[in-house]
Amino acid sequence: MMSFDLSIPGQLSLALLPELVLAVGAMLLLLIAAWGRESDARARTVGMLAIVLSLITMAIIVWMWLSGAKATPGIIAVDSFRWATDLVILIATIITIALGLDYARVEQLVSAETYVLVLLASAGMMLLTSARDLIMVFLGIELMSIAVYILAGVNRRSAKAAEASLKYFLLGAFSTGFLLYGIALIYGATGSTDLATIGTKVTGATIGSQPMLLAGIALLLVGFAFKVAAVPFHMWTPDVYEGAPTPITAYMAAAVKAAAFAALFRVWREAFPGALGSWHLALWWLAALTMVVGNIIALVQKNIKRMLAYSSIAHAGYLLVAVVANNQLGSAAFLFYVLAYTLATMGAFGVVIAVGEPGERHQQLSDFAGLWTVRPWLAAAMAVFMLALLGFPIAGGMGFFAKWYVLQAALDATHPETGLAVLLVLTSVLSAGYYLAVVMAMFMRPRSADAPALRPVRTPTFLVVYASAIILLFFGIFPGGFTGLARNSVPTITASAPSASPPTAVAGR
Amino acid sequence: MPNGFVYEFLFYLFGLTAIVSAAIFVTRRNAVAAALWLVNTMFCLAALYIMMDAQFVGAIQVLVYAGAIMVVFLFVVMLLNLGLPPSVADIKSKGARIIALVAGLAMLAELLVLARQKLPAELPWLPRETSVTTPITEPLFRTYLLPFEITSVLLLVAIVGAVVLAKRRS
Amino acid sequence: MHPLAGSIAELVWLLPILPLIGFVINGAISLFTSFHAGPADPSAAHGEHDVAHAGHEAPDTHDEHAAPKRAPLHAIVTIVGPLVLLLAFGLGVAIFVAMPSHMATPFVKTFFAWMPVGTDLPIHWAFQVDQLSVMMVLFVTGVSALIHIFSVGYMGDDPGYARYFAFLNLFVAFMLVLVLGASYPVMFVGWEGVGLVSYLLIGFWFNDKANADAGTKAFIVNRIGDFGFLIAMFLIWSNVGTLDFSGVAAGVGSLPAGGPLLTTICLFMLLACTGKSAQIPLYVWLPDAMAGPTPVSALIHAATMVTAGVYLVARSSFLFSLSPVACLTVAVIGAVTALFAATIGLKQWDIKKLLAYSTVSKIGYMFIGVGVGAYVAGLFHVITHSFFKALLFLGAGSVIFGMHAAYHHTHSTEDAQDMRNMGGLRAYMPLTFVMMWIATLAISGIPIFAGFFSKDEILGSVIARAADSTLADVHWLGIPGSAVLYAVYVLALAGAFLTALYMTRMMLYTFHGPNRTGVEEQAHLHEAPPLLTFPVVVLGVLSVLGGIINLPAFLHLPAGWTGALDQWLAPVVGDATLHVTHGVAAETPHEVALVGLAIVVAIAGIVTAFVKLKPAALVPKRDAQPATGFERVLENKYYVDELYDRTVVTPVVAVSRSFLWKGIDAGLIDGVLVNGSAWFMRGLARSGSWLQTGQVGAYAWAIVIGVLAVLGAFTLR
Amino acid sequence: MVPEALFFSAILFVIGVVGVLTRRNAIIIFMCVELMLNAVNLSFIGFSRLYGASGQVFVIFVMSVAAAEAAVGLAIIIAIFRHHETVDLKNINLLKGWCSNCPWPNRVECIRLPAPSPSWCGCCRYCR
């Protein structure tokens, strides 16, 4: 049983051990990467070491989780919600790097720094998931985002990648302005940036007389909505996802979204439960619009990466339903959902990499036609991912339960969100139209005569794709253990909420 | 020192100058001119900071923002040779500008509810003999030590990123 | 201690596992052996699709008369595929035998905690062995085993032989999960699973685009139904707090009987049923689904999966019986569908399409049965229908097999499924001829055949409920319940007349009169091989004798002969039935007269067909004139597909394309550009060129509009 | 003077937003974002008059973030300039929902066909 007193710097750094290991390790890798002439072999070495480093960090997290680490209320949280999301983020990191190793070979990219940047971005995400202070939220988001801006444009030969990077950067910086203004106004209204302290000041009774607080919450919500790509703040998503290198796209779709959602959950659960009446309307509409628009626009997409981009928007909508539910079940549903979604989405992008040709060609739906006849296992894995995203039981593995829990959370809310639940089910019925289009193309269309011969699937992609599919299927049949874990990972998020512990005196003085 | 007529006059003067400079900055067709007007805004802001008992931040504002960041901007503008031809202005059409202005005014109107917020009383001014850095050091290196360290990682990422992106195409 | 504990019923988990093993073995074989796409199959939809013609004229598939190359490891597949089903059937019989004659409570075998719901009521992966599920298991495995055997002969030359059996096994596995599941979620897994596999099987010959589209259509329509299922489940969960059948049955009493909540739950469930069981308004997928291999149609689209909706209503009888309005809706939908599909069936030329509409119509009858609370009658009809409809499909398969073989020999590209190309087949396929007549008499409701008893029980129940039941007491859309029920009876009777008519028409055009296949082809027409005829004969016997399981009381047979199924299912649906009938065993007034009327109607249908239809005057398909007037409407299935296309599919695509995608993503102005007039386009294009997509500026605008909206939602209140 | 500072701050922020909406030059848009950050800084300084020096600390963090963003952003802009010889966003839209050859979006995607027949897919009239 570890317990940290976060007001002591030494103990604070111990509580941040995983982040420290990851960041310091990344810096060491940077030294290796920068040492001497850059070569393909060196880049691969760095990539491998980055995977090892992520695994070490995961081991540390698991160790700290198992040893029941606790902490006094402070600037960061030490709870299982953090550990759980960190693990998801690190899984996404490992998948990204593994896919990146293959991708670099296909596209003939040599950039060892890419892997270091991925690690540093992940460190930023992990800080974000642990942040219990709005300034930490801001810095975590920025660390993550700036690294991802760079990663999107890391393929210097590609004009599309540069454009994706620019669009993401400009709009991201723009949204950061709103986020920061929101933080400023919340600070101005409550005199603190500490979530628990804010939570004590934000009560349903006084919220009406605090317009500054309301405006602050609104702008903070805008900042988060941009990061999770909620409609109407989603418009960068398809362009950036299409233009960015595919492993980075997968990283954005999974890890960035997971981290931003984790922060959104924590902030909303710890700081603003008292303002439910104020934010409910806006979040409700965000969730509804995101589900509807994301799903409908996805129907007409022919480029797989764009289709998956709209799909990721739609899934952000489903997750927003869990935010609106604003209960413990919602947070548990989020953890389950985000793992299922991460595996399915990243696996799908892995298949896209395996099917694609150098120069990011052959990413149209038609290029998947008849995949079953040439790569049956790849097609089967892709079918699992599509069905998981669709939320189909058994064959879609965890995807079904993911949606199920979100629905449950929505109906379990204090005021059951029946409307959103119905909308969720309806829009996911709609989503069959585009997910099944992929399945149909793979299994029921002949391979076009001029389709290029597929490259052999390389080991990292192979491992990533099949491991994801197997995990999805396994937890789809036996979700029990994992859901228990997810549910138990929730309560501590509110352990430091106003009623449970006195406001901390750490911040804002 | 504060709260005399001169103080208030100067406060409004700097504030309005900042706003007017910003407005001019937004409307200049020439990128170099625009950047210089933005520098002017930042100087005015620095003055406001100092007048609000944040002398250290005011100094940083001049050094870092107006001095370093804006110089880099100007440098890039010059490097890409964007300063000169005003004929190919990159500003949008008049209609677009008017609609943007309307949106801006709407946003301002929504933000004006802030005026209804009751704020606590202002803190007393620091005694004149205090060093201007003292009030900042305590929170910066104690309470916010962790965020402070994170900014160092952030800058490292920025450096690596700039190098990666600006390298010649292989 | 439950009487079944420790008995062979403990092995209930093996039931779905056995076909699953078959799936794994056959699937592995199909994956690891060489893979060729393409139909080498008799009934791959010809004639209707030009695409198919092109495929059939390809030299590599059809120019060889030598014995076709068989798929690798053919023998293993042949053994494994049907064997697992026979084993499962055997196990089902063993469980049936082990069950005591009166078992008041179901035997629930829990395997593991599957879905922790909330904190205290986890949903287990559990199977329920009771009278209803055992009945379903017996007929699902039994009929499936026969169809598997038929498939060995029918699909033997198909290159996808192993894949076909893998899918077929998987289908049965899911179907068994569906009927054995002890809670709604477990049932839902089977429910979704059979949908998925049927999608794969319909699109089995996937190089024909129409087939793939039919599969997709089936899947998406089914998803709409699944939406209803999910919503119903959540409503139950949030109001009763559990999803186990036993738990819901116990807890549902606390809800207001007949209240809006129960009705809503039942109606959403009904939506699910209409999707799976192809009822109005979601029936459109079933006729198209005939694109798959014929045995698949027999198994999935006649005998098992499509009856899942009836099973769901019967399984949820504790819910439906409490909501008379929902019950009446079920009955009305069933009656309207029964008549509607029968009229369409009247004018179909494709023998499989005709049988498809016949199926839709017959399931309508089952819905009437379970709708009026005569659950046993509905389930009885499910069983007898599975016998004679599987028989009809397999018989039709034999016919198509023979026709195709004949056309194959002469390299003709005529349609092997069009009845106008048949005629006089009785001379060539005498056994099939006899069997098909048996099935026709059974489906028409001629006494002693199985269909007669089950259909008359349904019709009788309608009259009984109209006289006295909770259904008769309520108003449905402002109409008194009893009036609704009498209307249902009239519709059903009309449907019975049409059934006899169109089935006899099919027989006349297929087997009677002169042969229209072609002079050359006649030499090659002959009876199907024994592997195909054996299951047909078994089903023929069942179609004759199937009625024995629930003979009506008015026959005054010795005790134990009548109402066997009634007594068997009483522990499951008895309470619900009694609830509908005010707690007294229903007695049908004037029962003998009603039965007589039904017989007269059926015979009238057959006689009308014989009198009115002149098979001798029929011309082969290629010489046929297009139909006119109402006939054409019927031939085009009331243009429902077109209507759906125009009213649902096109607008959705249009909304998606022009409004949401282009409107929001590509810019409002541009969306108008495409759809509006050219003048409007150019005018707006100039003023609105700033909102071009791909432009960061446009995206920033979207963000600002979002900010204004969100900020407004927070502060302007 | 705190309310006045907040008022100035809001106006400056909105001017930055309007700038982002009206400009097409990537660098100027970025400068407008910097203006927005500066406006927020003014608010922070104002609040530090009410709650103590932590507001000033936040400003320092924001400045470092702005510096980092500037470094990365300008590098990205230079990379764009290398590809397009311009930083006018009007000319930078390879990425959109449809074929770059299409004058307007009536198709989802036009595809360049592979080598033997180097033409556009012909999925719309502009690709033929």
Tab-separated table of C-alpha atoms in Angstrom, chain C residues 271-389:
chain	number	residue	atom	x	y	z
C	271	LEU	CA	-40.751	-4.332	-34.462
C	272	ALA	CA	-37.930	-6.783	-33.887
C	273	CYS	CA	-40.233	-9.651	-34.773
C	274	THR	CA	-41.451	-8.056	-37.971
C	275	GLY	CA	-37.864	-7.647	-39.060
C	276	LYS	CA	-36.764	-11.175	-38.326
C	277	SER	CA	-39.994	-12.836	-39.338
C	278	ALA	CA	-40.553	-10.768	-42.465
C	279	GLN	CA	-43.864	-9.179	-41.598
C	280	ILE	CA	-45.282	-5.879	-42.770
C	281	PRO	CA	-43.584	-3.432	-42.886
C	282	LEU	CA	-40.201	-5.131	-42.799
C	283	TYR	CA	-40.914	-8.142	-44.987
C	284	VAL	CA	-39.169	-6.795	-48.089
C	285	TRP	CA	-35.922	-8.611	-47.520
C	286	LEU	CA	-37.242	-12.144	-47.538
C	287	PRO	CA	-38.175	-12.556	-51.222
C	288	ASP	CA	-34.873	-11.029	-52.231
C	289	ALA	CA	-33.098	-13.364	-49.883
C	290	MET	CA	-34.036	-16.178	-52.253
C	291	ALA	CA	-30.831	-15.318	-54.067
C	292	GLY	CA	-29.014	-17.773	-51.824
C	293	PRO	CA	-28.774	-21.513	-52.398
C	294	THR	CA	-32.140	-23.281	-52.213
C	295	PRO	CA	-31.403	-25.404	-49.120
C	296	VAL	CA	-30.519	-22.170	-47.359
C	297	SER	CA	-33.902	-20.805	-48.268
C	298	ALA	CA	-35.439	-23.957	-46.914
C	299	LEU	CA	-33.520	-23.839	-43.655
C	300	ILE	CA	-33.323	-20.160	-42.858
C	301	HIS	CA	-36.118	-18.537	-44.745
C	302	ALA	CA	-38.748	-21.132	-44.228
C	303	ALA	CA	-38.126	-23.429	-41.308
C	304	THR	CA	-36.097	-21.795	-38.606
C	305	MET	CA	-34.861	-18.220	-38.513
C	306	VAL	CA	-37.978	-16.523	-39.768
C	307	THR	CA	-39.988	-18.181	-37.059
C	308	ALA	CA	-37.790	-16.559	-34.446
C	309	GLY	CA	-40.214	-13.661	-34.246
C	310	VAL	CA	-43.033	-16.014	-33.370
C	311	TYR	CA	-40.789	-17.665	-30.832
C	312	LEU	CA	-39.944	-14.298	-29.291
C	313	VAL	CA	-43.609	-13.401	-28.874
C	314	ALA	CA	-44.349	-16.797	-27.401
C	315	ARG	CA	-41.321	-16.581	-25.127
C	316	SER	CA	-42.462	-13.143	-24.014
C	317	SER	CA	-46.039	-14.281	-23.583
C	318	PHE	CA	-45.910	-13.008	-20.013
C	319	LEU	CA	-45.434	-9.517	-21.442
C	320	PHE	CA	-47.752	-9.647	-24.409
C	321	SER	CA	-50.632	-11.182	-22.532
C	322	LEU	CA	-50.629	-8.148	-20.260
C	323	SER	CA	-50.987	-5.743	-23.124
C	324	PRO	CA	-54.121	-6.499	-25.153
C	325	VAL	CA	-53.452	-3.566	-27.479
C	326	ALA	CA	-50.047	-4.934	-28.438
C	327	CYS	CA	-51.595	-8.373	-28.898
C	328	LEU	CA	-54.184	-6.998	-31.266
C	329	THR	CA	-51.458	-5.191	-33.176
C	330	VAL	CA	-49.599	-8.458	-33.565
C	331	ALA	CA	-52.712	-10.183	-34.810
C	332	VAL	CA	-53.628	-7.406	-37.214
C	333	ILE	CA	-50.129	-7.254	-38.648
C	334	GLY	CA	-50.188	-10.995	-39.045
C	335	ALA	CA	-53.584	-10.996	-40.765
C	336	VAL	CA	-52.774	-8.139	-43.111
C	337	THR	CA	-49.442	-9.704	-43.983
C	338	ALA	CA	-51.047	-13.081	-44.547
C	339	LEU	CA	-53.490	-11.703	-47.077
C	340	PHE	CA	-51.131	-9.212	-48.646
C	341	ALA	CA	-48.330	-11.690	-49.268
C	342	ALA	CA	-50.799	-14.250	-50.556
C	343	THR	CA	-52.045	-11.854	-53.230
C	344	ILE	CA	-48.473	-11.219	-54.329
C	345	GLY	CA	-47.793	-14.932	-54.382
C	346	LEU	CA	-50.672	-15.296	-56.781
C	347	LYS	CA	-48.733	-13.817	-59.647
C	348	GLN	CA	-45.159	-14.821	-59.125
C	349	TRP	CA	-43.492	-16.870	-61.835
C	350	ASP	CA	-40.260	-17.609	-60.033
C	351	ILE	CA	-40.934	-20.742	-58.039
C	352	LYS	CA	-38.703	-19.689	-55.152
C	353	LYS	CA	-40.163	-16.212	-54.986
C	354	LEU	CA	-43.613	-17.714	-54.863
C	355	LEU	CA	-42.597	-19.900	-51.959
C	356	ALA	CA	-41.013	-16.890	-50.296
C	357	TYR	CA	-44.261	-14.930	-50.373
C	358	SER	CA	-46.058	-18.011	-49.246
C	359	THR	CA	-43.727	-18.112	-46.262
C	360	VAL	CA	-44.396	-14.475	-45.444
C	361	SER	CA	-48.084	-15.232	-45.616
C	362	LYS	CA	-47.842	-18.314	-43.406
C	363	ILE	CA	-45.818	-16.520	-40.770
C	364	GLY	CA	-48.638	-14.035	-40.794
C	365	TYR	CA	-50.879	-16.858	-39.609
C	366	MET	CA	-48.459	-17.678	-36.825
C	367	PHE	CA	-48.535	-14.057	-35.783
C	368	ILE	CA	-52.297	-14.192	-35.667
C	369	GLY	CA	-51.984	-17.202	-33.416
C	370	VAL	CA	-49.539	-15.765	-30.936
C	371	GLY	CA	-51.214	-12.383	-31.281
C	372	VAL	CA	-54.575	-13.548	-30.044
C	373	GLY	CA	-52.890	-15.309	-27.174
C	374	ALA	CA	-53.204	-18.790	-28.648
C	375	TYR	CA	-49.501	-19.363	-28.180
C	376	VAL	CA	-49.686	-23.104	-28.567
C	377	ALA	CA	-51.585	-22.776	-31.818
C	378	GLY	CA	-48.973	-20.375	-33.163
C	379	LEU	CA	-46.120	-22.641	-32.184
C	380	PHE	CA	-47.961	-25.645	-33.531
C	381	HIS	CA	-48.148	-23.877	-36.850
C	382	VAL	CA	-44.450	-23.077	-36.627
C	383	ILE	CA	-43.691	-26.772	-36.439
C	384	THR	CA	-46.049	-28.038	-39.097
C	385	HIS	CA	-45.056	-25.163	-41.343
C	386	SER	CA	-41.418	-26.037	-40.945
C	387	PHE	CA	-42.236	-29.517	-42.197
C	388	PHE	CA	-44.241	-28.665	-45.250
C	389	LYS	CA	-42.438	-25.480	-46.169
